[in-house]
Every structure is written in structure tokens, then in C-alpha cells.
Short mmCIF file of C-alpha atoms in Angstrom, two decimals:
data_model
loop_
_atom_site.label_atom_id
_atom_site.label_comp_id
_atom_site.label_asym_id
_atom_site.label_seq_id
_atom_site.Cartn_x
_atom_site.Cartn_y
_atom_site.Cartn_z
CA MET A 684 -232.25 25.71 -41.32
CA ASN A 685 -234.70 27.99 -39.06
CA THR A 686 -234.32 31.52 -39.14
CA ASP A 687 -232.21 32.10 -36.26
CA GLU A 688 -229.86 29.56 -37.46
CA HIS A 689 -229.56 31.20 -40.93
CA LYS A 690 -228.93 34.62 -39.06
CA GLU A 691 -226.07 32.92 -37.12
CA GLN A 692 -224.57 31.36 -40.25
CA GLU A 693 -224.77 34.73 -42.10
CA LEU A 694 -222.82 36.31 -39.33
CA LEU A 695 -220.33 33.42 -39.10
CA ASP A 696 -219.86 33.38 -42.97
CA LEU A 697 -219.26 37.24 -42.78
CA LEU A 698 -216.79 36.82 -40.01
CA LYS A 699 -214.98 34.24 -41.72
CA ASP A 700 -214.67 36.74 -44.74
CA TYR A 701 -213.39 39.57 -42.66
CA PRO A 702 -210.21 40.48 -44.23
CA MET A 703 -206.64 41.46 -42.90
CA PRO A 704 -203.59 42.49 -44.82
CA GLN A 705 -200.70 40.13 -45.28
CA ALA A 706 -197.40 41.15 -44.06
CA GLU A 707 -195.41 43.23 -46.33
CA ALA A 708 -192.36 41.44 -48.24
CA GLY A 709 -189.50 41.62 -45.84
CA PHE A 710 -191.17 42.41 -42.62
CA TYR A 711 -190.58 39.05 -41.07
CA ASP A 712 -187.01 39.21 -41.96
CA GLN A 713 -186.64 42.78 -40.67
CA ALA A 714 -188.59 41.95 -37.62
CA LEU A 715 -186.22 38.88 -36.79
CA ALA A 716 -183.22 40.94 -37.47
CA LYS A 717 -184.26 43.41 -34.95
CA ALA A 718 -185.03 40.88 -32.49
CA ALA A 719 -181.57 39.35 -32.75
CA HIS A 720 -179.78 42.70 -32.99
CA ARG A 721 -181.58 44.53 -30.05
CA GLY A 722 -182.85 41.47 -27.92
CA THR A 723 -179.73 40.58 -26.06
CA ARG A 724 -180.05 40.27 -22.41
CA LYS A 725 -177.38 43.02 -21.95
CA GLN A 726 -179.37 45.48 -23.99
CA ARG A 727 -182.64 44.58 -22.46
CA ASN A 728 -181.23 45.23 -18.95
CA ARG A 729 -179.92 48.69 -19.95
CA TRP A 730 -183.24 49.65 -21.48
CA LEU A 731 -184.98 48.47 -18.46
CA ALA A 732 -182.30 50.26 -16.07
CA THR A 733 -183.15 53.69 -17.88
CA GLY A 734 -186.79 53.21 -17.23
CA PHE A 735 -187.74 52.83 -20.82
CA GLY A 736 -190.12 49.83 -21.92
CA SER A 737 -188.91 47.71 -24.60
CA ALA A 738 -191.25 49.13 -27.20
CA LEU A 739 -189.60 52.73 -26.56
CA ALA A 740 -186.30 51.24 -26.44
CA ALA A 741 -186.66 49.55 -29.92
CA GLY A 742 -187.65 52.54 -31.54
CA LEU A 743 -191.31 51.32 -31.96
CA ALA A 744 -194.22 53.85 -31.47
CA ALA A 745 -194.16 56.68 -29.47
CA TRP A 746 -197.18 57.95 -27.82
CA VAL A 747 -198.21 61.47 -27.27
CA VAL A 748 -201.21 62.11 -24.95
CA PHE A 749 -203.66 65.11 -25.34
CA ALA A 750 -206.57 66.01 -23.37
CA PHE A 751 -209.49 66.92 -25.35
CA LEU A 752 -211.71 68.96 -23.62
CA LEU A 753 -214.10 70.98 -25.79
CA GLY A 754 -216.05 73.55 -24.26
CA ALA A 755 -213.89 73.32 -21.12
CA PRO A 756 -212.58 76.57 -19.29
CA THR A 757 -209.11 77.56 -20.54
CA GLN A 758 -207.99 80.30 -18.27
CA ASP A 759 -207.02 78.02 -15.47
CA VAL A 760 -204.90 75.81 -17.75
CA ALA A 761 -201.38 76.45 -17.84
CA GLU A 762 -199.73 76.70 -21.16
CA PRO A 763 -198.89 73.03 -21.93
CA THR A 764 -195.31 72.08 -22.73
CA ILE A 765 -195.33 71.03 -26.45
CA PRO A 766 -194.65 67.20 -26.45
CA GLY A 767 -191.90 66.19 -28.96
CA VAL A 768 -190.63 62.93 -30.84
CA THR A 769 -187.33 62.42 -32.46
CA ILE A 770 -187.57 60.45 -35.53
CA ALA A 771 -184.59 59.27 -38.08
CA LEU A 772 -184.28 60.69 -41.28
CA GLU A 773 -186.09 58.57 -43.98
CA GLU A 774 -187.22 56.02 -41.45
CA PRO A 775 -190.93 55.80 -40.94
CA LYS A 776 -192.03 56.11 -37.22
CA THR A 777 -195.32 55.70 -35.76
CA VAL A 778 -196.53 58.32 -33.26
CA ARG A 779 -199.80 57.71 -31.65
CA LEU A 780 -201.79 60.47 -30.47
CA MET A 781 -204.03 59.44 -27.70
CA PHE A 782 -207.03 62.14 -27.11
CA ALA A 783 -208.85 61.95 -24.03
CA SER A 784 -212.41 62.83 -24.67
CA LYS A 785 -214.94 63.88 -21.89
CA GLU A 786 -217.72 62.72 -23.99
CA SER A 787 -218.26 60.71 -27.27
CA LEU A 788 -218.61 62.97 -30.53
CA ASP A 789 -219.68 62.05 -33.64
CA ASN A 790 -218.81 63.75 -36.85
CA ALA A 791 -215.70 65.36 -35.79
CA MET A 792 -213.11 66.85 -38.24
CA LEU A 793 -209.63 65.96 -37.92
CA THR A 794 -206.87 67.91 -39.55
CA VAL A 795 -203.38 67.01 -39.57
CA SER A 796 -200.80 69.74 -40.64
CA LEU A 797 -197.26 68.71 -41.47
CA PRO A 798 -193.87 70.83 -41.47
CA ASP A 799 -192.00 70.94 -44.85
CA GLY A 800 -190.07 67.92 -44.92
CA VAL A 801 -192.39 65.74 -43.00
CA GLU A 802 -194.60 63.50 -44.55
CA LEU A 803 -197.31 61.03 -43.34
CA SER A 804 -196.91 57.55 -44.59
CA GLY A 805 -199.55 56.83 -47.40
CA PHE A 806 -199.98 60.79 -47.93
CA PRO A 807 -196.99 61.47 -50.14
CA GLY A 808 -196.49 65.05 -50.84
CA GLN A 809 -199.78 66.30 -48.84
CA ARG A 810 -198.73 69.07 -46.11
CA GLU A 811 -202.61 68.75 -44.87
CA ILE A 812 -204.88 65.72 -44.55
CA THR A 813 -208.35 65.98 -43.32
CA TRP A 814 -210.80 63.29 -42.57
CA GLU A 815 -214.13 62.84 -40.48
CA THR A 816 -214.12 60.68 -37.45
CA SER A 817 -215.81 59.85 -34.27
CA LEU A 818 -214.53 59.99 -30.78
CA VAL A 819 -215.59 58.00 -27.94
CA GLU A 820 -215.58 59.12 -24.26
CA GLY A 821 -212.02 58.22 -22.84
CA ARG A 822 -209.34 57.36 -24.73
CA ASN A 823 -208.93 57.68 -28.48
CA VAL A 824 -205.66 56.61 -30.47
CA LEU A 825 -204.65 57.80 -33.74
CA PRO A 826 -201.49 56.05 -35.22
CA LEU A 827 -199.53 58.48 -37.47
CA THR A 828 -196.75 57.08 -39.28
CA LEU A 829 -194.21 60.04 -39.88
CA VAL A 830 -191.63 59.96 -42.37
CA ALA A 831 -188.78 62.62 -42.62
CA LEU A 832 -187.42 63.55 -45.84
CA THR A 833 -185.32 66.53 -44.60
CA PRO A 834 -183.43 67.12 -41.54
CA ALA A 835 -185.26 70.27 -40.78
CA GLY A 836 -188.26 68.95 -38.47
CA GLY A 837 -190.89 71.30 -37.12
CA GLU A 838 -194.20 70.94 -35.75
CA VAL A 839 -197.09 68.76 -36.55
CA PHE A 840 -200.50 70.33 -35.88
CA ALA A 841 -203.51 68.04 -34.91
CA LYS A 842 -206.78 70.20 -35.12
CA LEU A 843 -210.23 68.60 -33.81
CA GLU A 844 -213.36 70.27 -34.69
CA HIS A 845 -216.83 69.15 -33.49
CA GLY A 846 -219.59 71.74 -34.42
CA ASP A 847 -218.35 75.40 -33.75
CA LYS A 848 -215.65 74.45 -31.21
CA ASP A 849 -212.00 73.20 -31.91
CA GLN A 850 -208.71 72.53 -30.42
CA VAL A 851 -205.35 72.35 -31.84
CA PHE A 852 -202.68 69.95 -30.64
CA ARG A 853 -198.97 70.46 -31.33
CA LEU A 854 -196.28 67.98 -31.50
CA ARG A 855 -192.51 68.91 -32.15
CA VAL A 856 -190.81 66.67 -34.38
CA ASN A 857 -187.05 66.63 -34.30
CA ILE A 858 -184.90 64.54 -36.73
CA SER A 859 -181.93 62.71 -35.80
CA MET B 530 -175.86 34.58 -38.47
CA ASP B 531 -174.80 32.89 -35.33
CA SER B 532 -176.16 29.94 -33.61
CA GLN B 533 -178.40 31.87 -31.24
CA ASN B 534 -179.91 33.42 -33.91
CA ALA B 535 -180.19 30.53 -36.03
CA ILE B 536 -182.05 28.64 -33.23
CA PHE B 537 -184.23 31.38 -32.70
CA GLU B 538 -185.37 31.83 -36.20
CA ARG B 539 -185.64 27.87 -36.70
CA ILE B 540 -188.25 27.84 -33.53
CA VAL B 541 -190.02 30.98 -34.27
CA ARG B 542 -190.26 31.44 -38.10
CA PRO B 543 -192.87 28.65 -38.67
CA HIS B 544 -195.40 30.51 -36.52
CA LEU B 545 -194.84 34.00 -37.70
CA ASP B 546 -197.93 34.00 -40.04
CA ARG B 547 -200.25 33.00 -37.28
CA LEU B 548 -198.46 35.36 -34.86
CA TYR B 549 -198.76 38.31 -37.40
CA ARG B 550 -202.50 37.58 -37.94
CA LEU B 551 -202.94 37.30 -34.02
CA SER B 552 -201.27 40.84 -33.63
CA TRP B 553 -203.89 42.17 -36.08
CA ARG B 554 -206.81 40.81 -34.43
CA LEU B 555 -205.63 42.04 -30.99
CA ALA B 556 -204.62 45.35 -31.94
CA GLY B 557 -206.80 46.01 -34.92
CA SER B 558 -204.49 48.36 -36.98
CA LYS B 559 -201.17 47.85 -38.95
CA ALA B 560 -199.02 50.22 -36.84
CA GLU B 561 -199.90 48.75 -33.38
CA ALA B 562 -200.11 45.12 -34.92
CA GLU B 563 -196.44 45.44 -36.35
CA ASP B 564 -195.43 46.93 -32.89
CA LEU B 565 -196.93 44.38 -30.91
CA PHE B 566 -195.49 41.73 -33.24
CA GLN B 567 -192.00 43.22 -32.95
CA GLU B 568 -192.26 43.53 -29.08
CA LEU B 569 -193.22 39.77 -28.91
CA LEU B 570 -190.12 38.90 -30.78
CA LEU B 571 -187.76 40.96 -28.90
CA LYS B 572 -189.32 39.49 -25.46
CA ALA B 573 -189.16 35.90 -27.10
CA TYR B 574 -185.33 36.57 -27.77
CA GLY B 575 -184.54 37.46 -24.35
CA MET B 576 -186.15 34.31 -23.25
CA LEU B 577 -184.53 31.82 -25.87
CA ASP B 578 -183.42 29.60 -23.17
CA GLN B 579 -187.00 28.92 -22.01
CA LEU B 580 -188.33 28.98 -25.58
CA ILE B 581 -186.09 26.00 -26.56
CA ASP B 582 -187.67 23.91 -24.01
CA ILE B 583 -191.32 24.72 -24.83
CA GLU B 584 -193.26 21.79 -26.51
CA GLU B 585 -195.59 23.91 -28.40
CA PRO B 586 -193.99 27.31 -29.16
CA GLY B 587 -196.79 28.52 -31.17
CA THR B 588 -199.32 28.70 -28.39
CA TRP B 589 -196.52 29.83 -25.98
CA LEU B 590 -195.79 32.70 -28.31
CA SER B 591 -199.36 33.51 -28.61
CA ARG B 592 -199.80 33.78 -25.03
CA VAL B 593 -196.72 35.90 -24.49
CA MET B 594 -198.09 38.17 -27.15
CA TYR B 595 -201.75 38.25 -25.72
CA ASN B 596 -200.01 39.30 -22.37
CA LEU B 597 -197.96 41.80 -23.95
CA PHE B 598 -201.08 43.30 -25.49
CA ILE B 599 -202.99 43.17 -22.02
CA ASP B 600 -199.95 44.95 -20.18
CA GLN B 601 -200.03 47.54 -22.90
CA GLN B 602 -203.88 48.14 -22.41
CA ARG B 603 -203.24 48.15 -18.58
CA ARG B 604 -200.39 50.80 -18.76
CA PHE B 605 -202.55 53.21 -20.48
CA ARG B 606 -205.49 52.82 -18.41
CA ARG B 607 -203.40 53.78 -15.55
CA GLN B 608 -203.03 57.16 -17.04
CA ARG B 609 -206.58 57.56 -16.31
CA LEU B 610 -207.41 57.87 -20.16
CA GLN B 611 -209.51 54.67 -20.16
CA THR B 612 -212.86 53.25 -21.45
CA VAL B 613 -213.12 52.64 -24.84
CA ASP B 614 -210.52 52.23 -27.53
CA GLU B 615 -210.45 53.71 -30.87
CA GLY B 616 -206.97 52.47 -31.78
CA HIS B 617 -207.13 52.66 -35.76
CA LEU B 618 -208.96 54.33 -38.41
CA PRO B 619 -212.03 52.48 -39.14
CA GLY B 620 -211.95 50.09 -42.04
CA GLU B 621 -208.03 49.77 -42.09
CA GLY B 622 -208.26 46.24 -42.14
CA LEU B 623 -210.19 46.50 -45.30
CA ALA B 624 -207.30 47.20 -47.29
CA ALA B 625 -206.96 43.61 -47.72
CA PHE B 626 -210.39 43.34 -49.46
CA ALA B 627 -210.00 40.66 -52.03
CA SER B 628 -212.06 41.22 -55.26
CA ASP B 629 -214.21 38.68 -56.83
CA LEU B 630 -213.97 40.47 -60.29
CA ASP B 631 -217.89 41.10 -60.04
CA PRO B 632 -218.22 44.96 -59.28
CA VAL B 633 -221.52 44.65 -58.01
CA ALA B 634 -221.12 41.62 -55.83
CA ASP B 635 -217.77 43.07 -54.51
CA LYS B 636 -219.68 46.39 -53.44
CA LEU B 637 -222.18 44.48 -51.42
CA ARG B 638 -219.50 42.50 -49.82
CA TYR B 639 -217.39 45.41 -49.12
CA ASP B 640 -220.30 47.30 -47.65
CA LYS B 641 -221.06 44.44 -45.46
CA LEU B 642 -217.40 44.06 -44.31
CA ALA B 643 -217.32 47.59 -43.61
CA SER B 644 -220.50 47.47 -41.48
CA LEU B 645 -218.84 44.31 -39.71
CA ASP B 646 -215.84 46.56 -38.87
CA ARG B 647 -217.75 49.38 -37.47
CA ALA B 648 -219.75 46.82 -35.45
CA LEU B 649 -216.79 44.85 -34.24
CA ASN B 650 -215.20 48.32 -32.92
CA GLN B 651 -218.38 48.48 -30.89
CA LEU B 652 -217.75 45.66 -29.03
CA SER B 653 -215.73 45.37 -25.62
CA GLU B 654 -212.15 44.10 -26.05
CA GLU B 655 -212.87 40.86 -24.44
CA HIS B 656 -215.94 40.21 -26.77
CA ARG B 657 -213.98 41.49 -30.01
CA THR B 658 -211.17 39.09 -29.08
CA VAL B 659 -212.74 36.01 -28.56
CA VAL B 660 -215.05 36.52 -31.50
CA LEU B 661 -212.29 37.21 -33.86
CA LEU B 662 -210.05 34.48 -32.70
CA HIS B 663 -212.85 31.79 -32.70
CA ASP B 664 -215.03 32.73 -35.75
CA THR B 665 -212.50 34.65 -37.98
CA GLU B 666 -209.17 32.86 -37.19
CA GLY B 667 -210.51 29.50 -36.36
CA TYR B 668 -208.77 29.03 -33.01
CA LYS B 669 -210.47 26.42 -30.74
CA LEU B 670 -212.05 27.50 -27.49
CA ALA B 671 -209.31 25.45 -25.58
CA GLU B 672 -206.60 27.31 -27.40
CA ILE B 673 -208.05 30.64 -26.62
CA GLN B 674 -208.44 29.46 -22.89
CA ILE B 675 -204.64 28.77 -23.03
CA ILE B 676 -203.73 32.03 -24.66
CA THR B 677 -205.93 34.20 -22.90
CA ASP B 678 -206.03 32.45 -19.39
CA THR B 679 -209.75 32.65 -19.34
CA PRO B 680 -212.02 29.54 -18.49
CA VAL B 681 -213.84 27.84 -21.58
CA GLY B 682 -217.28 28.64 -20.01
CA THR B 683 -216.45 32.43 -19.68
CA LEU B 684 -215.13 32.11 -23.33
CA LYS B 685 -218.36 30.43 -24.52
CA SER B 686 -220.60 33.16 -22.64
CA ARG B 687 -218.51 35.90 -24.29
CA LEU B 688 -218.81 34.37 -27.77
CA HIS B 689 -222.65 34.06 -27.49
CA ARG B 690 -223.06 37.49 -26.08
CA ALA B 691 -220.58 39.03 -28.82
CA ARG B 692 -222.32 37.26 -31.59
CA ALA B 693 -225.80 38.43 -30.35
CA ARG B 694 -224.31 41.95 -30.02
CA LEU B 695 -222.96 41.99 -33.50
CA ARG B 696 -226.31 40.59 -34.95
CA GLU B 697 -228.14 43.45 -33.31
CA ILE B 698 -225.83 46.03 -34.68
CA LEU B 699 -225.78 44.47 -37.95
CA GLU B 700 -229.74 44.26 -38.07
CA SER B 701 -230.14 47.79 -36.69
CA ASP B 702 -227.88 49.37 -39.52
CA GLY B 703 -229.85 47.19 -42.25
CA THR B 704 -226.73 45.08 -43.14
CA PHE B 705 -228.79 42.10 -41.91
CA SER B 706 -232.65 41.51 -42.42
CA ARG B 707 -234.53 41.65 -39.36
#
């Protein structure tokens, strides 16, 4: 095997080894049950007639879009309406925060602050979670799986910082 | 369970593992993969009359899933928030890392896989998809052709360029020797 073939094989071996989590126990049964319960033509037609896609109608991930324009003038920008999502008590729901960045940014810091009674799945008991990330120019998606433990609701704050600049995004969380 | 549900489950269940893996490879994160997987089942259930007559439901379902994924991508492109995706937190898939019970070997292997994860996220969607389906999941090019409705020649070209780009990235970050 020559050097190029060896490199190719090394890459193929690594790709074959690239892991992927298994579905959690019961996930398939739940997914099949949801499809059977919600997938009737009557329901689907009603969802489409009301203008929602099947994902929204099925209670899947909600999308919230933010424009992340660090350094852009703010005086001409009208006060944005705070977007909101409604989640059911004790039922995890994924909300995807989409940040549209005008430029790529390395070493940005993202801090998510949660109201009392709302947790981020995987971070039990934590009101504030911070991690370092990078943004690409254009669309950046952050899925957050929220779980409401009390019916109070409140606001989630997502603060993006890069260098000496920062921007805070607000998301109202209503509990049904 | 009524007969319609039983028919649906009998057709679909044998393919769920492979479809789940496909959803992960397309979407790249647990939350999005599970949404895509659920969306597929909802759509497939609504097309049960058609699904019953399909000779190879696994491939058909894979193609429907791929089209759902592409439609989703296009919907958000139309919102002028386009270019590169970063739909998951880096390394999310590495949660499935399986230990060899050799801490030193584990660390080396994990670091390499983390580098691969970062490198894959630098590829275009088309290149990432073909390399993951072919080289990681073992799909034949003929299957990927059906799923993605892309000629085999184009897929070969994408695969070649995707591997070359991955090697380049992995060499530049020191994962592979030059």
C-alpha cells in the first residue's frame, strides 16, 4: 500500500468508526404511536388548512429566528416583538434558536439564562449555562430542549458575546 | 391497535433502525434527527395506501426522509438566513463513543473522532451527506442515487472531493500526518 492509499484507508477507517447514539428505549414505539394518532388524513388536512406545517402541528421543534448583527447601528431598529413559544408542563420541547450572523465569529460565548421552573434538558437544576461556540456567516442553529417543571413560564435570555460586543435575545416561554 | 396501525407498523418497523441512523446523518443532531424521523412517520402514515404497494419500502422511506430534509433546508433558505448550517453543538454525536477500556487508546481515538466531527461540519451539505452515507453507513452509490435523485457520476465526484477535503482538514489540524 503506497502513502496515498494508506492515507485514504486511514480516513475510511475513521469514518467507519464515527459514532452515533442509538435511539432511546421506547422512542420508536412513541414515534409510531404519534404517527398513528396524529397522522390521519383528517388531522393532516386540518393542519395544512390552518397554515402550519406538519412539524409544527405535531408539536415538534419550534423555530425562533434572531438577527445577530454585532456592531450594527441600533437606533434605526424598531423594538422587536419578543418571540414566544408554548410548551406543555413536564413535556420536553425543542426550540431552535436561529442566529443570522453577518460574519463568521470564532470564540463567541453563548449564555442561556432560564426562568424559574424551566430547565434545559441535560442541565437539571441549572439556571444559567454558558459555552464557547463559533458562528458562521449566515444561519446558525442552536437547538434547546426546554422542560417546564412549573406552570409559571417566563423569559429565556440568550446572550451572545464576541470580544467587547454582545447582544441579548429574549424568548417568552408560555406553559400550557 | 386497529388494522391500519398494525399494517403501518408491520411495514415500517423493520426499517426504523436504518431510518433513525439516516436521520442522524442528515440532520447531525439528536433534536433535529428525531424531529425529522417523526415527521417522516407522520408523512408515511398519511401515505399508507401508497406505502402498501411499494416493493422496497426501506428505500422509499429513505427517499421521503431525504426530501423532507431538503424541503426543510429550502424553507429556511427562503428566509434569507442562508449559507452554512451549524445545526448542532459540536461533538453531540460523540456521546455514543464506545470505550475500548484502554484509557490511552480511548483518548487518542476520541480526539481523532472529535477532529473528524469538526472536519465534517466544514463540508458542504452535499459532500457531508454522501461521505456519511457511503463511507460511514455503507450505502451503495446506487442506493444514494435513488435516495437523493443524484446521478452516480455526480455522487462519485462529490465523494472524491469530500474525502480530499477531509484529509486536507485533518492533515492541517495535525490529526493525520502529512
